[in-house]
Tab-separated table of C-alpha atoms and ligand atoms in Angstrom:
chain	number	residue	atom	x	y	z
F	3	MET	CA	-80.723	62.841	-35.905
F	4	ALA	CA	-81.933	66.440	-35.457
F	5	VAL	CA	-78.779	68.288	-35.538
F	6	CYS	CA	-79.052	71.440	-33.589
F	7	THR	CA	-75.467	73.145	-33.967
F	8	VAL	CA	-72.014	72.338	-34.796
F	9	TYR	CA	-69.000	73.222	-32.665
F	10	THR	CA	-65.160	72.584	-32.590
F	11	ASN	CA	-63.602	70.909	-29.603
F	12	PRO	CA	-59.858	72.342	-29.780
F	13	SER	CA	-58.913	69.644	-27.379
F	14	LEU	CA	-59.665	66.545	-29.630
F	15	ASN	CA	-59.415	68.498	-32.555
F	16	SER	CA	-62.578	67.403	-34.122
F	17	THR	CA	-66.116	68.777	-34.910
F	18	PHE	CA	-69.080	67.646	-33.313
F	19	SER	CA	-72.679	68.470	-33.747
F	20	VAL	CA	-75.485	67.301	-31.168
F	21	SER	CA	-78.425	65.425	-31.363
F	22	ARG	CA	-82.062	65.776	-29.638
F	23	PRO	CA	-82.454	66.497	-26.152
F	24	THR	CA	-82.146	63.226	-23.869
F	25	LYS	CA	-82.359	64.269	-20.349
F	26	THR	CA	-82.361	66.930	-18.103
F	27	TYR	CA	-79.300	67.736	-15.961
F	28	LEU	CA	-78.627	70.717	-13.576
F	29	GLY	CA	-81.608	72.298	-14.996
F	30	PHE	CA	-80.468	72.242	-18.579
F	31	GLN	CA	-81.399	69.530	-21.403
F	32	GLN	CA	-78.888	67.138	-21.895
F	33	ARG	CA	-78.311	66.102	-25.536
F	34	GLN	CA	-76.442	63.223	-27.108
F	35	VAL	CA	-73.248	64.241	-28.379
F	36	PHE	CA	-71.491	62.641	-31.370
F	37	PHE	CA	-67.995	63.541	-31.861
F	38	TYR	CA	-66.881	63.157	-35.367
F	39	SER	CA	-63.222	62.325	-36.317
F	40	THR	CA	-61.646	61.524	-40.205
F	41	SER	CA	-61.333	57.670	-39.083
F	42	ARG	CA	-64.807	56.814	-37.136
F	43	ARG	CA	-67.590	58.026	-35.015
F	44	THR	CA	-67.829	57.746	-31.307
F	45	SER	CA	-70.505	58.602	-28.722
F	46	ARG	CA	-69.606	60.079	-25.334
F	47	ARG	CA	-70.783	62.257	-22.484
F	48	THR	CA	-68.724	65.190	-21.595
F	49	THR	CA	-68.909	68.413	-19.682
F	50	SER	CA	-68.629	70.049	-22.926
F	51	GLU	CA	-72.120	68.625	-23.688
F	52	ILE	CA	-73.709	70.564	-20.815
F	53	THR	CA	-72.238	73.695	-21.771
F	54	CYS	CA	-73.447	73.264	-25.396
F	55	SER	CA	-77.099	72.162	-24.212
F	56	ALA	CA	-77.146	75.434	-21.887
F	57	GLU	CA	-76.027	77.406	-24.908
F	58	GLU	CA	-78.971	76.085	-26.905
F	59	SER	CA	-82.004	76.337	-24.484
F	60	LYS	CA	-81.978	80.003	-24.085
F	61	THR	CA	-85.322	80.523	-25.295
F	62	VAL	CA	-87.046	83.170	-22.699
F	63	VAL	CA	-90.803	83.258	-22.969
F	64	ILE	CA	-93.393	86.078	-22.461
F	65	GLY	CA	-97.095	85.832	-22.365
F	66	LEU	CA	-99.219	88.569	-23.337
F	67	ALA	CA	-102.531	88.027	-22.459
F	68	ALA	CA	-105.710	90.479	-23.391
F	69	ASP	CA	-108.969	90.269	-25.414
F	70	SER	CA	-109.071	91.068	-29.056
F	71	GLY	CA	-108.910	94.857	-29.962
F	72	CYS	CA	-107.165	95.473	-26.622
F	73	GLY	CA	-103.698	96.817	-27.903
F	74	LYS	CA	-101.499	93.563	-28.020
F	75	SER	CA	-100.177	94.376	-31.566
F	76	THR	CA	-99.366	97.985	-30.482
F	77	PHE	CA	-97.492	96.979	-27.671
F	78	MET	CA	-95.761	94.377	-29.499
F	79	ARG	CA	-94.677	96.975	-31.908
F	80	ARG	CA	-93.263	98.673	-28.928
F	81	LEU	CA	-91.775	95.725	-27.438
F	82	THR	CA	-89.861	94.708	-30.555
F	83	SER	CA	-88.494	98.304	-31.008
F	84	VAL	CA	-86.913	98.323	-27.825
F	85	PHE	CA	-84.741	95.446	-29.082
F	86	GLY	CA	-84.347	97.105	-32.281
F	87	GLY	CA	-84.580	95.875	-35.786
F	88	ALA	CA	-88.191	95.706	-37.673
F	89	ALA	CA	-90.255	92.639	-37.050
F	90	GLU	CA	-91.966	90.994	-39.908
F	91	PRO	CA	-93.779	88.098	-40.785
F	92	PRO	CA	-91.837	84.947	-41.862
F	93	LYS	CA	-90.327	85.412	-45.109
F	94	GLY	CA	-91.498	84.215	-48.381
F	95	GLY	CA	-94.248	82.373	-45.778
F	96	ASN	CA	-98.019	82.483	-45.922
F	97	PRO	CA	-99.370	86.292	-46.615
F	98	ASP	CA	-101.797	85.766	-43.779
F	99	SER	CA	-99.282	84.713	-41.029
F	100	ASN	CA	-99.808	86.157	-37.851
F	101	THR	CA	-96.483	85.448	-36.284
F	102	LEU	CA	-93.926	88.470	-36.458
F	103	ILE	CA	-90.183	88.113	-36.413
F	104	SER	CA	-87.335	90.281	-35.513
F	105	ASP	CA	-83.442	89.444	-34.744
F	106	THR	CA	-84.060	88.873	-31.338
F	107	THR	CA	-87.781	88.269	-30.844
F	108	THR	CA	-90.569	85.820	-32.189
F	109	VAL	CA	-94.244	87.194	-31.746
F	110	ILE	CA	-96.683	84.104	-31.918
F	111	CYS	CA	-100.136	84.364	-32.099
F	112	LEU	CA	-102.478	81.726	-29.694
F	113	ASP	CA	-105.285	82.441	-32.295
F	114	ASP	CA	-103.006	79.962	-34.460
F	115	TYR	CA	-104.087	77.233	-31.608
F	116	HIS	CA	-107.836	77.546	-32.596
F	117	SER	CA	-109.115	73.888	-32.660
F	118	LEU	CA	-112.209	74.887	-34.595
F	119	ASP	CA	-112.117	77.236	-37.527
F	120	ARG	CA	-114.887	79.694	-37.966
F	121	THR	CA	-117.441	77.579	-39.439
F	122	GLY	CA	-116.942	74.696	-36.712
F	123	ARG	CA	-117.469	77.077	-33.967
F	124	LYS	CA	-120.627	78.285	-35.553
F	125	GLU	CA	-121.979	74.786	-35.974
F	126	LYS	CA	-120.891	73.999	-32.248
F	127	GLY	CA	-121.990	77.394	-30.878
F	128	VAL	CA	-118.811	78.162	-29.394
F	129	THR	CA	-116.848	81.100	-29.339
F	130	ALA	CA	-113.158	81.648	-30.100
F	131	LEU	CA	-112.598	82.278	-26.701
F	132	ASP	CA	-114.195	79.142	-25.337
F	133	PRO	CA	-111.305	76.506	-24.439
F	134	ARG	CA	-113.297	73.976	-26.294
F	135	ALA	CA	-112.390	75.958	-29.416
F	136	ASN	CA	-108.803	75.974	-28.592
F	137	ASN	CA	-105.989	73.091	-28.736
F	138	PHE	CA	-103.992	73.413	-25.496
F	139	ASP	CA	-102.132	70.246	-25.877
F	140	LEU	CA	-100.526	71.698	-28.995
F	141	MET	CA	-99.822	74.758	-27.851
F	142	TYR	CA	-98.047	73.335	-24.743
F	143	GLU	CA	-96.079	70.897	-26.617
F	144	GLN	CA	-94.945	73.311	-29.342
F	145	VAL	CA	-94.064	76.372	-26.917
F	146	LYS	CA	-92.294	73.702	-24.818
F	147	ALA	CA	-90.192	72.475	-27.783
F	148	LEU	CA	-89.419	76.134	-28.923
F	149	LYS	CA	-88.319	76.965	-25.160
F	150	ASP	CA	-86.165	73.680	-25.266
F	151	GLY	CA	-84.523	75.150	-28.432
F	152	ILE	CA	-86.346	72.763	-30.849
F	153	ALA	CA	-88.171	74.183	-34.212
F	154	VAL	CA	-91.832	73.217	-34.558
F	155	ASP	CA	-94.259	73.298	-37.260
F	156	LYS	CA	-97.082	75.616	-35.921
F	157	PRO	CA	-100.443	75.851	-37.302
F	158	ILE	CA	-101.520	79.115	-38.725
F	159	TYR	CA	-105.635	80.523	-38.000
F	160	ASN	CA	-106.324	82.632	-40.967
F	161	HIS	CA	-108.298	85.584	-39.878
F	162	VAL	CA	-109.175	86.654	-43.659
F	163	SER	CA	-110.780	83.081	-44.685
F	164	GLY	CA	-111.468	81.950	-40.875
F	165	LEU	CA	-109.964	78.588	-42.019
F	166	LEU	CA	-106.865	76.831	-40.493
F	167	ASP	CA	-104.012	76.907	-43.233
F	168	PRO	CA	-100.886	74.799	-43.418
F	169	PRO	CA	-98.394	75.028	-40.934
F	170	GLU	CA	-95.413	77.109	-40.768
F	171	LEU	CA	-91.913	76.518	-39.541
F	172	ILE	CA	-90.742	78.406	-36.351
F	173	LYS	CA	-87.395	78.340	-34.751
F	174	PRO	CA	-86.456	78.739	-31.332
F	175	PRO	CA	-85.567	82.722	-30.984
F	176	LYS	CA	-84.119	84.435	-27.842
F	177	ILE	CA	-87.244	85.188	-26.989
F	178	LEU	CA	-90.505	83.940	-27.703
F	179	VAL	CA	-93.594	85.895	-26.893
F	180	ILE	CA	-97.100	83.947	-26.839
F	181	GLU	CA	-99.839	86.983	-27.390
F	182	GLY	CA	-103.303	86.336	-27.503
F	183	LEU	CA	-106.633	85.391	-25.715
F	184	HIS	CA	-105.339	82.304	-23.774
F	185	PRO	CA	-101.335	82.652	-22.678
F	186	MET	CA	-102.028	81.903	-18.955
F	187	TYR	CA	-104.980	79.671	-19.363
F	188	ASP	CA	-103.593	76.465	-19.275
F	189	ALA	CA	-101.278	75.734	-16.056
F	190	ARG	CA	-98.849	73.745	-18.409
F	191	VAL	CA	-98.280	76.584	-20.563
F	192	ARG	CA	-98.332	79.065	-17.937
F	193	ASP	CA	-95.473	77.264	-15.891
F	194	LEU	CA	-93.551	77.846	-18.940
F	195	LEU	CA	-93.640	81.706	-19.014
F	196	ASP	CA	-90.353	83.809	-17.731
F	197	PHE	CA	-92.788	86.568	-17.518
F	198	SER	CA	-96.413	87.601	-18.125
F	199	ILE	CA	-98.477	90.643	-18.390
F	200	TYR	CA	-102.286	91.069	-18.658
F	201	LEU	CA	-103.581	94.101	-20.660
F	202	ASP	CA	-106.854	94.722	-18.671
F	203	ILE	CA	-109.050	97.443	-20.560
F	204	SER	CA	-112.215	98.423	-19.010
F	205	ASN	CA	-115.477	98.061	-20.593
F	206	GLU	CA	-115.704	101.461	-21.019
F	207	VAL	CA	-113.021	101.940	-22.894
F	208	LYS	CA	-112.569	98.674	-25.050
F	209	PHE	CA	-115.939	100.063	-26.032
F	210	ALA	CA	-114.659	103.354	-27.614
F	211	TRP	CA	-111.436	101.818	-28.634
F	212	LYS	CA	-113.744	99.250	-30.602
F	213	ILE	CA	-116.075	102.064	-31.928
F	214	GLN	CA	-113.090	103.766	-32.839
F	215	ARG	CA	-111.810	100.829	-34.673
F	216	ASP	CA	-114.245	99.235	-36.305
F	217	MET	CA	-116.820	102.022	-37.174
F	218	ALA	CA	-114.162	104.377	-38.694
F	219	GLU	CA	-111.874	101.473	-40.450
F	220	ARG	CA	-114.232	98.422	-40.945
F	221	GLY	CA	-117.433	100.007	-41.592
F	222	HIS	CA	-119.270	98.175	-39.027
F	223	SER	CA	-122.419	99.745	-37.429
F	224	LEU	CA	-122.392	100.874	-33.632
F	225	GLU	CA	-125.339	98.215	-33.292
F	226	SER	CA	-123.394	95.431	-34.207
F	227	ILE	CA	-120.163	96.651	-32.540
F	228	LYS	CA	-122.313	96.567	-29.375
F	229	ALA	CA	-123.875	92.926	-30.290
F	230	SER	CA	-120.322	91.443	-30.606
F	231	ILE	CA	-119.082	92.899	-27.214
F	232	GLU	CA	-122.089	91.574	-25.440
F	233	ALA	CA	-121.850	87.948	-27.299
F	234	ARG	CA	-118.167	87.708	-26.228
F	235	LYS	CA	-118.749	88.938	-22.613
F	236	PRO	CA	-119.683	85.882	-20.866
F	237	ASP	CA	-116.797	83.885	-22.740
F	238	PHE	CA	-114.320	87.009	-21.614
F	239	ASP	CA	-115.807	86.706	-18.115
F	240	ALA	CA	-115.670	82.961	-17.517
F	241	TYR	CA	-111.944	82.317	-19.396
F	242	ILE	CA	-109.866	85.550	-20.308
F	243	ASP	CA	-110.287	87.984	-17.264
F	244	PRO	CA	-109.555	85.227	-14.516
F	245	GLN	CA	-105.870	85.074	-16.135
F	246	LYS	CA	-105.056	88.668	-14.791
F	247	GLN	CA	-104.537	87.117	-11.385
F	248	TYR	CA	-101.338	85.159	-12.798
F	249	ALA	CA	-99.986	88.032	-14.286
F	250	ASP	CA	-96.308	89.601	-13.225
F	251	ALA	CA	-97.353	92.804	-14.433
F	252	VAL	CA	-100.907	94.244	-15.697
F	253	ILE	CA	-101.851	97.175	-17.276
F	254	GLU	CA	-105.073	98.472	-16.303
F	255	VAL	CA	-106.699	101.184	-18.633
F	256	LEU	CA	-109.684	102.964	-17.072
F	257	PRO	CA	-111.537	106.169	-17.776
F	258	THR	CA	-110.209	109.126	-16.190
F	259	GLN	CA	-110.867	110.504	-12.762
F	260	LEU	CA	-109.889	113.849	-13.779
F	261	ILE	CA	-113.275	114.708	-15.628
F	262	PRO	CA	-116.278	113.955	-13.172
F	263	GLY	CA	-118.426	111.180	-15.318
F	264	ASP	CA	-116.014	110.885	-18.440
F	265	ASN	CA	-116.798	107.530	-20.252
F	266	GLU	CA	-115.454	108.796	-23.436
F	267	GLY	CA	-112.297	106.883	-23.220
F	268	LYS	CA	-110.179	109.460	-24.749
F	269	VAL	CA	-108.841	110.834	-21.414
F	270	LEU	CA	-107.347	107.767	-19.687
F	271	ARG	CA	-106.310	106.433	-16.146
F	272	VAL	CA	-103.760	104.162	-16.552
F	273	ARG	CA	-102.300	101.619	-13.460
F	274	LEU	CA	-99.172	99.730	-13.975
F	275	ILE	CA	-99.746	97.015	-11.640
F	276	MET	CA	-96.127	95.028	-10.547
F	277	LYS	CA	-96.000	92.225	-9.028
F	278	GLU	CA	-93.159	91.966	-5.921
F	279	GLY	CA	-90.887	89.024	-5.596
F	280	VAL	CA	-91.254	88.275	-9.065
F	281	LYS	CA	-87.304	86.831	-10.359
F	282	PHE	CA	-85.661	89.505	-12.841
F	283	PHE	CA	-87.943	91.794	-12.271
F	284	ASN	CA	-87.884	94.937	-10.155
F	285	PRO	CA	-90.747	96.968	-9.874
F	286	VAL	CA	-90.547	100.895	-11.122
F	287	TYR	CA	-91.220	103.566	-8.161
F	288	LEU	CA	-91.695	106.908	-8.102
F	289	PHE	CA	-89.544	109.092	-5.918
F	290	ASP	CA	-89.400	106.587	-3.007
F	291	GLU	CA	-89.585	102.626	-3.123
F	292	GLY	CA	-92.228	101.609	-1.092
F	293	SER	CA	-94.033	104.956	-0.101
F	294	THR	CA	-97.077	106.087	-1.418
F	295	ILE	CA	-97.220	109.300	-3.517
F	296	SER	CA	-99.490	111.359	-5.286
F	297	TRP	CA	-97.667	113.877	-7.727
F	298	ILE	CA	-99.221	116.534	-10.176
F	299	PRO	CA	-95.996	117.139	-12.109
F	300	CYS	CA	-97.922	120.020	-14.301
F	301	GLY	CA	-95.998	123.213	-14.003
F	302	ARG	CA	-92.671	124.863	-15.267
F	303	LYS	CA	-91.366	121.771	-16.528
F	304	LEU	CA	-94.331	120.097	-17.739
F	305	THR	CA	-97.238	121.412	-20.092
F	306	CYS	CA	-100.141	120.355	-19.062
F	307	SER	CA	-103.721	121.369	-20.724
F	308	TYR	CA	-107.122	120.643	-18.943
F	309	PRO	CA	-107.776	117.978	-17.315
F	310	GLY	CA	-104.176	117.614	-16.514
F	311	ILE	CA	-101.612	114.737	-15.265
F	312	LYS	CA	-101.524	113.198	-11.914
F	313	PHE	CA	-99.763	110.832	-10.780
F	314	PHE	CA	-99.825	107.939	-8.287
F	315	TYR	CA	-97.486	105.558	-6.756
F	316	GLY	CA	-97.876	103.126	-3.713
F	317	PRO	CA	-98.160	99.483	-2.509
F	318	ASP	CA	-101.188	97.242	-2.754
F	319	ALA	CA	-102.804	93.938	-2.785
F	320	TYR	CA	-103.636	92.287	-6.209
F	321	PHE	CA	-105.542	88.623	-6.044
F	322	GLY	CA	-103.730	88.097	-2.657
F	323	HIS	CA	-100.089	89.454	-4.272
F	324	GLU	CA	-98.087	92.177	-2.847
F	325	VAL	CA	-97.610	94.629	-5.591
F	326	SER	CA	-96.638	97.959	-6.175
F	327	VAL	CA	-98.928	100.425	-8.462
F	328	LEU	CA	-97.873	103.086	-10.423
F	329	GLU	CA	-100.621	105.204	-12.036
F	330	MET	CA	-101.309	108.048	-14.614
F	331	ASP	CA	-104.470	109.573	-15.155
F	332	GLY	CA	-104.012	112.362	-17.791
F	333	GLN	CA	-102.188	112.795	-21.101
F	334	PHE	CA	-99.177	114.763	-22.420
F	335	ASP	CA	-99.302	117.695	-24.597
F	336	ARG	CA	-95.550	117.601	-25.749
F	337	LEU	CA	-93.649	114.429	-25.463
F	338	ASP	CA	-90.442	115.468	-25.468
F	339	GLU	CA	-91.002	116.796	-22.255
F	340	LEU	CA	-91.544	113.335	-21.106
F	341	ILE	CA	-87.819	113.268	-20.220
F	342	TYR	CA	-89.423	115.393	-16.938
F	343	VAL	CA	-91.166	112.567	-15.503
F	344	GLU	CA	-88.758	109.737	-16.860
F	345	SER	CA	-86.299	111.370	-14.754
F	346	HIS	CA	-88.522	110.924	-11.670
F	347	LEU	CA	-89.141	107.258	-12.045
F	348	SER	CA	-86.466	104.562	-10.580
F	349	ASN	CA	-85.967	100.713	-11.662
F	350	ILE	CA	-86.989	101.550	-15.296
F	351	SER	CA	-84.025	99.673	-16.812
F	352	THR	CA	-83.224	102.224	-19.308
F	353	LYS	CA	-79.388	101.955	-20.799
F	354	PHE	CA	-79.196	105.674	-20.788
F	355	TYR	CA	-80.672	108.787	-19.732
F	356	GLY	CA	-84.022	109.629	-21.391
F	357	GLU	CA	-84.361	106.165	-23.514
F	358	VAL	CA	-88.284	105.788	-22.303
F	359	THR	CA	-88.692	109.244	-23.795
F	360	GLN	CA	-86.975	108.674	-26.988
F	361	GLN	CA	-88.783	105.725	-27.594
F	362	MET	CA	-92.135	107.290	-27.143
F	363	LEU	CA	-90.605	110.061	-29.584
F	364	LYS	CA	-89.659	107.382	-31.958
F	365	HIS	CA	-93.418	105.804	-31.993
F	366	SER	CA	-95.320	108.945	-31.595
F	367	ASP	CA	-97.873	108.097	-34.132
F	368	PHE	CA	-98.658	104.707	-32.479
F	369	PRO	CA	-102.132	104.615	-30.351
F	370	GLY	CA	-101.700	105.653	-26.948
F	371	SER	CA	-98.697	107.794	-27.365
F	372	ASN	CA	-99.611	110.478	-25.466
F	373	ASN	CA	-101.065	108.781	-22.308
F	374	GLY	CA	-99.879	106.018	-19.736
F	375	THR	CA	-100.757	103.183	-22.182
F	376	GLY	CA	-97.958	103.922	-24.430
F	377	PHE	CA	-96.025	105.166	-21.326
F	378	PHE	CA	-96.165	102.173	-19.484
F	379	GLN	CA	-96.157	99.443	-22.245
F	380	THR	CA	-92.546	101.115	-23.154
F	381	ILE	CA	-91.363	100.947	-19.576
F	382	THR	CA	-92.844	97.014	-19.670
F	383	GLY	CA	-90.874	96.711	-22.725
F	384	LEU	CA	-87.751	97.879	-21.291
F	385	LYS	CA	-88.321	95.427	-18.040
F	386	ILE	CA	-88.484	92.731	-20.235
F	387	ARG	CA	-85.235	93.503	-22.040
F	388	ASP	CA	-83.626	93.610	-18.843
F	389	LEU	CA	-85.388	90.468	-17.294
F	390	TYR	CA	-84.023	88.607	-20.428
F	391	GLU	CA	-80.616	89.948	-20.031
F	392	GLN	CA	-80.582	88.661	-16.523
F	393	ILE	CA	-81.914	85.268	-17.395
F	394	ILE	CA	-79.255	84.912	-20.107
F	395	ALA	CA	-76.350	86.078	-17.611
F	396	SER	CA	-77.661	83.740	-14.887
F	397	LYS	CA	-77.658	80.860	-17.599
F	398	ALA	CA	-74.182	81.417	-18.803
F	399	ALA	CA	-73.000	81.640	-14.920
F	400	ALA	CA	-74.652	78.082	-14.299
F	401	PRO	CA	-72.568	75.753	-16.007
F	402	LEU	CA	-69.654	77.348	-14.337
F	403	GLU	CA	-70.903	77.361	-11.135
F	404	ALA	CA	-71.941	73.442	-11.407
F	405	LYS	CA	-68.331	72.811	-12.728
F	406	LYS	CA	-66.708	75.105	-9.340
F	407	SER	CA	-68.906	72.913	-6.959
H	20	ATP	N1	-103.525	102.732	-25.987
H	20	ATP	C1	-104.487	102.949	-26.814
H	20	ATP	N2	-104.948	104.021	-26.845
H	20	ATP	C2	-106.146	104.299	-27.923
H	20	ATP	N3	-106.176	103.374	-28.818
H	20	ATP	C3	-106.054	102.173	-28.560
H	20	ATP	C4	-104.664	102.005	-27.774
H	20	ATP	N4	-104.327	100.574	-28.040
H	20	ATP	C5	-104.980	99.941	-29.220
H	20	ATP	N5	-106.013	101.161	-29.270
H	20	ATP	C6	-107.172	101.056	-30.416
H	20	ATP	O1	-107.387	99.657	-30.319
H	20	ATP	C7	-107.191	99.269	-31.796
H	20	ATP	C8	-106.884	98.007	-31.412
H	20	ATP	O2	-105.378	97.766	-31.540
H	20	ATP	P1	-104.284	96.783	-31.526
H	20	ATP	O3	-104.401	96.510	-33.127
H	20	ATP	O4	-103.179	97.006	-31.320
H	20	ATP	O5	-104.759	95.448	-30.710
H	20	ATP	P2	-105.288	93.845	-30.550
H	20	ATP	O6	-105.275	93.520	-29.292
H	20	ATP	O7	-103.784	93.405	-31.276
H	20	ATP	O8	-106.333	93.555	-31.734
H	20	ATP	P3	-106.401	92.371	-32.640
H	20	ATP	O9	-106.454	91.157	-31.457
H	20	ATP	O10	-108.220	92.808	-32.777
H	20	ATP	O11	-105.807	92.171	-33.518
H	20	ATP	C9	-106.293	100.045	-32.436
H	20	ATP	O12	-106.527	100.280	-33.907
H	20	ATP	C10	-106.748	101.467	-31.819
H	20	ATP	O13	-107.771	102.054	-32.629
H	21	5RP	O1	-110.967	86.983	-30.546
H	21	5RP	C1	-110.058	86.753	-31.384
H	21	5RP	C2	-108.829	86.793	-31.229
H	21	5RP	O2	-108.279	87.872	-31.952
H	21	5RP	C3	-110.814	86.563	-32.500
H	21	5RP	O3	-112.178	86.802	-32.348
H	21	5RP	C4	-110.536	84.909	-32.973
H	21	5RP	O4	-109.289	84.422	-33.225
H	21	5RP	C5	-111.845	84.608	-33.997
H	21	5RP	O5	-110.942	85.405	-35.336
H	21	5RP	P1	-112.127	85.571	-36.314
H	21	5RP	O6	-113.168	86.621	-35.974
H	21	5RP	O7	-111.151	86.271	-37.337
H	21	5RP	O8	-112.669	84.416	-36.719
């Protein structure tokens, strides 16, 4: 029997433990409950069983999709910071683990579901982006198990050796983030997501970031960076990029329009595309919900050097879905002045005045802190916290509602 928790039932004056899920009732996994008393053990089903099961199935699952080197790790650091506490690899585990655990969140990297290691991919002539190099059956089974409150032994793809290492134990967290190349590729995995995000970095910007990181930090040549981007492109277009149609929020990163012909990737135009009608998610708006607004906040309250800052907000359509778009082109000179912009936004799900600005100041050394990438990632982190709190509140209310009716 896989015991998941131990409760005291005051009416029976006995302690009981709970076994594996058996079936679904009112949307909750029902579990076989074993009551223990000093003299005998009996097995029966009661209302307490359902309450307990609801307690155990509260893992909220978030998907974050993007190509490699597009800012997923940076986004994850911003997100976990919103929940407080540091995110660290599993204690005493594989030093090359890709997992990050904090009090509230566990971030698993979907590279761990590569079915082919580096040599295997080379032999078969497939890239890591190709679904044939990934085990979607296992990904689905394990994400589902975690969502149902069951721990799993997840494989590890070792980016240092290029090999598949022995698995690591992952316990069900409050919030599970699955980040990587394919969180929305397989329909079964996609259906498990409570919220999904796609980081859509335009080719020009991706190239600029790759050069910055791989040349400066990893000693790669310009030619080899170009070649690696080109080699990945067909599979990126076929398997990664189409996932954005399923995302509840997309952060699109483009070259600025404030400097004609600019392709340097230093000044950015960033668009936060938010799907309408997503449960527990109310899109952010500027000034007036549903209107179309263009705003240049530079002046007395916001210092802007060349080329300035321009905001845009309005409704749009994205892959046939109704969306709201918030856009920022340009970069901030002084992060403390961000409060001026923050105070004109609504539905940002802050817990106190200035929380976005506080988060941005706290991580001013992270890439993108002076532009819309950091700003919108922070806001998305706050929206996820709000979504999580709403889901938990609704789950807590559901057994009570069921009991009443
Ligand atoms: N918002 C940003 N602004 C500027 N550069 C950025 C931004 N986000 C990421 N970068 C650049 O991209 C690099 C990769 O970022 P990060 O490690 O967050 O991406 P990743 O998607 O997790 O990458 P990988 O999958 O390769 O581990 C950073 O070192 C930085 O050079
Ligand atoms: O696209 C990637 C996701 O991060 C990696 O290229 C993929 O996981 C293969 O890793 P490596 O290049 O270390 O063998």
